[in-house]
Amino acid sequence: MSSIRVLKNFLAITRHKTVASAAKEIGLTAAAAGQQLQQLESELGVELFDRTKRSLSLNHQGRSLIEPIQDIVARYEALGSDFKSELSGTIVLGALVSTLMGAFGSTLNKIKQSYPSLEVKLVAGLSSNFLDQVLDGSLDAAIVTESPYALPQNIQWTELYTEPMVLIYPTVKNKKGSAPRGLSGDLPFIRFERNTWTGHLVNQTIRSSKLVIKEGMELNSVEAIIELVRQGLGYSIVPKLANIAWESDRQLEISNLPGKTIYRKVGLLEKRKHSRQNITQEIKKYFLEQVTAKEKATPHELTPLVGHNVQLLGVSSRRVAQNNTMEVLTKE
């Protein structure tokens, strides 16, 4: 009979898609992880993956076993939990890198400090991809932006916090000091990938503010876009991430946009019933308590202007900045 380690190895392979990557997560050699997978398939009498010389893909039998195996592992990890006063076990969370740089990153760190027996495994990616991974069970839950589409009936999304969409552009120094580069000039627009959930928000913001833009690059990383803007390669519309010290970098300007402020809503995506609900419920409770306390102390809107004002395409602008040193904890 397969051990819990063998079952965990199977779940790791379903997340990483390769034996070698899964082996690194669970501390085995690729050969040992491959042998454990073969052992499980031999005991069950079915192949769980379709194999070619270069690839390994989960088949129908394998997909049907993800939830039962997750339940077995969760039950095993829950043994003795009635005698403990804190959360324990493992949860696999998908997370946008930008959310780790936002309010969720600091809250996750506080959760880990409060519950040292809780193991949180993070997988970086895009919101739309995370939905598929939550559906097939390779993720227990994910921190994602609100979907622009209707979600499947067995999926729920709980809002955790919001970030205003703001316009950012570079500042160029001249003999008279620092001055913003006009958006009506030759600066191209650096767009977040338009077919993503955040990309839909960017489009909504452009329409709401009636901005005329000159298309440039298209990326799927908020962090990369911010850095390109700092380098003077264009301007963009991004969510105002919570853990960036916008006031410390003189190379970046931030602007209120005309019209109604559009917010990126960030929340937890999960199945309505799953084996890690005790953990996700506590995460949501803890997170919402922290955010509520923070929001009472810090208003959402940008602070009043200090210094010069300029009018660019109907946009009121002010000086802001970004912190160059940011630590992002992700798991490939």
C-alpha positions in Angstrom: 0.0 0.0 0.0 1.3 3.4 -1.0 2.6 5.7 1.8 1.5 9.3 2.3 4.8 10.4 0.7 3.9 8.6 -2.5 0.5 10.3 -2.6 2.2 13.7 -2.0 4.6 13.0 -4.8 1.7 12.3 -7.1 0.1 15.6 -6.2 3.4 17.5 -6.6 3.8 16.1 -10.2 0.2 17.2 -11.1 1.1 20.7 -10.0 4.5 21.0 -11.7 3.8 18.9 -14.8 7.3 17.4 -14.7 8.8 14.8 -12.4 12.0 16.7 -12.0 10.3 19.9 -10.8 8.1 17.9 -8.4 11.1 16.1 -7.0 12.7 19.5 -6.0 9.6 20.5 -4.1 9.4 17.3 -2.0 13.2 16.8 -1.6 13.7 13.7 -3.8 15.8 13.0 -6.8 14.0 12.9 -10.1 14.7 9.1 -10.3 13.2 8.5 -6.8 10.1 10.6 -7.6 9.6 8.7 -10.9 9.9 5.3 -9.0 7.3 6.5 -6.5 4.9 7.4 -9.4 5.4 4.0 -11.0 4.8 2.3 -7.6 1.5 4.1 -7.3 0.4 3.3 -10.8 1.4 -0.4 -10.2 -0.6 -0.6 -7.0 -3.7 1.0 -8.6 -3.3 -1.0 -11.8 -3.8 2.0 -14.1 -1.5 4.6 -15.7 -2.2 8.1 -14.4 -0.2 10.0 -17.0 0.2 9.8 -20.7 3.9 9.7 -21.5 6.0 10.6 -24.5 9.7 10.8 -24.7 9.6 14.5 -23.8 6.4 15.1 -21.9 4.1 13.9 -19.1 0.4 14.8 -19.1 -2.3 13.9 -16.7 -4.9 11.6 -18.2 -8.5 11.0 -17.3 -7.7 8.4 -14.6 -5.2 10.7 -13.0 -7.5 13.7 -13.0 -10.2 11.7 -11.3 -7.9 10.7 -8.5 -6.6 14.2 -7.6 -9.5 15.1 -5.2 -9.6 11.7 -3.4 -5.9 11.7 -2.9 -6.0 15.3 -1.7 -8.7 14.2 0.8 -6.5 11.3 2.1 -3.5 13.6 2.6 -5.6 16.3 4.3 -7.1 13.7 6.7 -3.7 12.4 7.5 -2.3 15.9 8.1 -5.4 16.6 10.3 -4.7 13.7 12.7 -4.2 15.2 16.1 -5.4 18.6 15.0 -8.1 18.5 17.6 -5.4 18.6 20.3 -3.7 21.6 18.7 -4.7 25.2 19.1 -3.3 26.4 15.7 -3.6 25.6 12.0 -1.3 22.9 10.6 -0.9 20.9 7.5 -0.2 22.1 3.9 -2.1 24.3 1.5 -1.1 24.9 -2.1 -2.0 28.5 -3.2 -1.8 30.1 -6.5 -0.9 33.8 -6.3 -0.2 36.6 -8.7 3.3 38.0 -8.2 1.7 41.5 -8.0 -0.5 40.4 -5.1 2.6 39.3 -3.2 3.9 42.8 -3.7 0.5 44.1 -2.6 -1.5 43.7 0.6 -1.6 39.9 0.5 2.2 39.5 0.8 2.5 41.1 4.2 -0.6 39.4 5.5 0.7 36.0 4.3 3.9 36.6 6.3 1.8 37.4 9.4 -0.2 34.2 9.0 3.0 32.2 8.8 4.3 33.8 11.9 1.0 33.1 13.7 0.8 29.5 12.6 4.3 28.0 12.3 3.0 24.5 11.7 1.1 25.6 8.6 3.0 25.0 5.4 2.0 27.3 2.5 3.2 26.4 -1.0 2.9 29.2 -3.5 2.6 28.8 -7.2 3.0 32.0 -9.4 0.9 32.5 -12.5 -2.1 34.3 -14.0 -5.7 34.5 -12.7 -7.2 32.8 -15.7 -4.8 29.9 -15.4 -5.4 29.6 -11.7 -9.1 29.0 -12.3 -8.4 25.9 -14.4 -5.9 24.7 -11.7 -8.4 25.1 -8.9 -11.0 23.3 -10.9 -8.8 20.3 -11.6 -7.6 20.2 -8.0 -3.9 21.0 -8.5 -4.4 24.1 -6.4 -6.4 24.3 -3.2 -7.1 28.0 -3.8 -5.7 31.0 -5.5 -5.4 34.8 -4.9 -6.7 36.3 -8.0 -8.4 39.4 -9.4 -12.2 39.4 -9.8 -13.1 37.5 -13.0 -14.8 39.5 -15.8 -16.7 36.4 -16.6 -19.3 34.2 -14.7 -17.6 31.5 -12.6 -18.6 27.8 -12.6 -21.2 27.0 -10.0 -18.9 24.9 -7.9 -16.4 27.8 -7.6 -16.6 30.8 -5.2 -14.6 34.0 -5.0 -14.3 36.0 -1.8 -13.1 39.7 -2.1 -10.2 40.5 0.2 -9.1 44.0 -0.7 -9.0 46.5 -3.6 -6.4 48.5 -5.4 -7.2 51.7 -7.5 -6.1 51.6 -11.1 -3.7 54.6 -11.6 -1.8 56.1 -14.5 2.0 56.1 -14.1 4.7 57.7 -16.3 8.3 58.7 -16.1 9.8 62.0 -15.0 12.8 63.5 -16.9 15.1 66.0 -15.2 16.1 69.2 -17.0 18.0 72.3 -16.1 15.0 73.7 -14.3 14.6 70.6 -12.2 12.2 67.6 -12.5 9.3 67.8 -14.9 6.9 65.1 -16.2 7.0 64.0 -19.8 3.7 64.9 -21.5 1.5 62.0 -22.5 0.6 63.9 -25.7 4.2 63.5 -26.9 6.0 60.4 -28.2 5.6 58.1 -25.2 4.0 54.8 -26.1 1.5 53.0 -23.9 2.8 49.9 -22.1 -0.3 47.7 -21.8 -0.9 44.8 -19.4 -1.8 41.7 -21.5 -5.3 42.5 -22.7 -6.7 38.9 -22.6 -6.0 38.6 -18.8 -8.4 39.6 -16.0 -6.2 42.6 -15.1 -6.0 43.5 -18.8 -9.8 43.8 -18.9 -9.6 46.3 -16.1 -7.0 48.4 -18.0 -9.4 48.5 -21.0 -12.2 49.5 -18.7 -10.1 52.3 -17.2 -9.1 53.6 -20.6 -12.8 53.7 -21.7 -14.0 55.2 -18.5 -11.3 58.0 -18.6 -11.7 58.5 -22.4 -7.9 58.4 -22.8 -6.3 58.5 -26.3 -3.3 56.2 -26.2 -0.4 55.3 -28.6 0.0 51.5 -28.3 3.5 50.2 -27.5 4.5 47.1 -25.7 2.2 44.5 -24.1 3.4 42.5 -21.0 1.8 40.2 -18.4 3.8 41.5 -15.4 2.9 44.6 -13.4 6.4 44.6 -11.9 8.1 44.7 -15.3 5.7 47.4 -16.6 6.6 49.6 -13.6 10.3 49.2 -14.2 10.0 50.0 -17.9 8.1 53.1 -17.1 10.8 54.1 -14.6 13.3 53.7 -17.4 11.4 56.2 -19.5 10.2 53.7 -22.1 6.5 54.6 -21.9 3.6 55.1 -19.6 0.9 52.7 -18.3 -2.2 52.0 -16.2 -1.6 49.6 -13.3 -3.1 48.7 -9.9 -1.6 50.8 -7.1 0.1 48.0 -5.2 0.1 48.4 -1.4 3.6 47.4 -0.5 5.5 49.7 -3.0 6.9 52.9 -1.5 5.7 55.1 -4.4 6.9 58.3 -2.7 10.7 57.4 -2.8 11.5 57.3 -6.5 11.8 60.6 -8.4 11.8 58.7 -11.8 8.1 58.0 -11.5 4.9 60.0 -11.6 1.4 58.9 -10.6 -1.9 60.5 -11.7 -5.5 60.4 -10.7 -7.5 59.5 -13.7 -10.6 61.6 -14.8 -14.0 60.1 -14.2 -14.9 57.3 -11.9 -12.0 55.4 -10.2 -11.7 51.8 -11.3 -10.5 49.3 -8.7 -8.8 46.0 -9.1 -10.6 43.7 -6.7 -8.4 40.9 -5.3 -9.8 37.8 -3.6 -9.6 34.1 -2.8 -10.8 31.7 -5.4 -11.7 28.2 -4.3 -14.2 25.3 -4.7 -17.3 25.6 -2.6 -16.3 22.3 -1.0 -12.7 21.1 -0.7 -10.4 19.4 1.8 -8.5 22.6 2.9 -11.5 24.7 3.8 -10.5 25.0 7.4 -7.3 26.7 6.3 -8.9 28.9 3.7 -11.6 30.0 6.1 -9.0 31.1 8.6 -6.9 32.8 6.0 -9.9 34.8 4.8 -10.9 35.7 8.4 -7.4 36.7 9.4 -6.8 38.6 6.1 -10.0 40.6 6.3 -9.4 41.6 9.9 -6.0 42.9 8.9 -7.2 44.8 5.9 -10.1 46.3 7.7 -7.8 47.6 10.4 -5.4 49.0 7.8 -8.2 50.7 5.8 -9.4 52.5 8.9 -6.0 54.0 9.3 -5.1 54.5 5.6 -7.6 56.0 3.1 -7.9 54.4 -0.4 -7.5 57.6 -2.4 -4.3 59.3 -3.3 -3.2 62.0 -0.9 -3.6 65.7 -1.9 -1.1 67.3 -4.2 2.1 68.7 -2.8 4.1 71.0 -5.2 3.4 71.6 -8.8 0.3 70.5 -10.8 0.2 69.8 -14.5 -2.7 69.0 -16.8 -2.1 66.2 -19.3 -5.0 65.0 -21.5 -7.4 66.0 -18.7 -5.4 64.1 -16.1 -4.4 65.7 -12.8 -0.8 64.6 -11.9 1.4 64.5 -8.9 4.9 63.2 -8.0 5.2 59.6 -6.6 7.8 56.9 -6.6 8.6 53.2 -6.2 10.9 51.3 -3.9 13.6 49.5 -5.8 14.0 46.8 -3.2 11.1 44.3 -3.3 11.2 40.7 -2.1 8.8 38.3 -3.8 8.4 34.8 -2.4 7.1 32.6 -5.2 7.4 28.9 -6.1 7.9 28.0 -9.8 
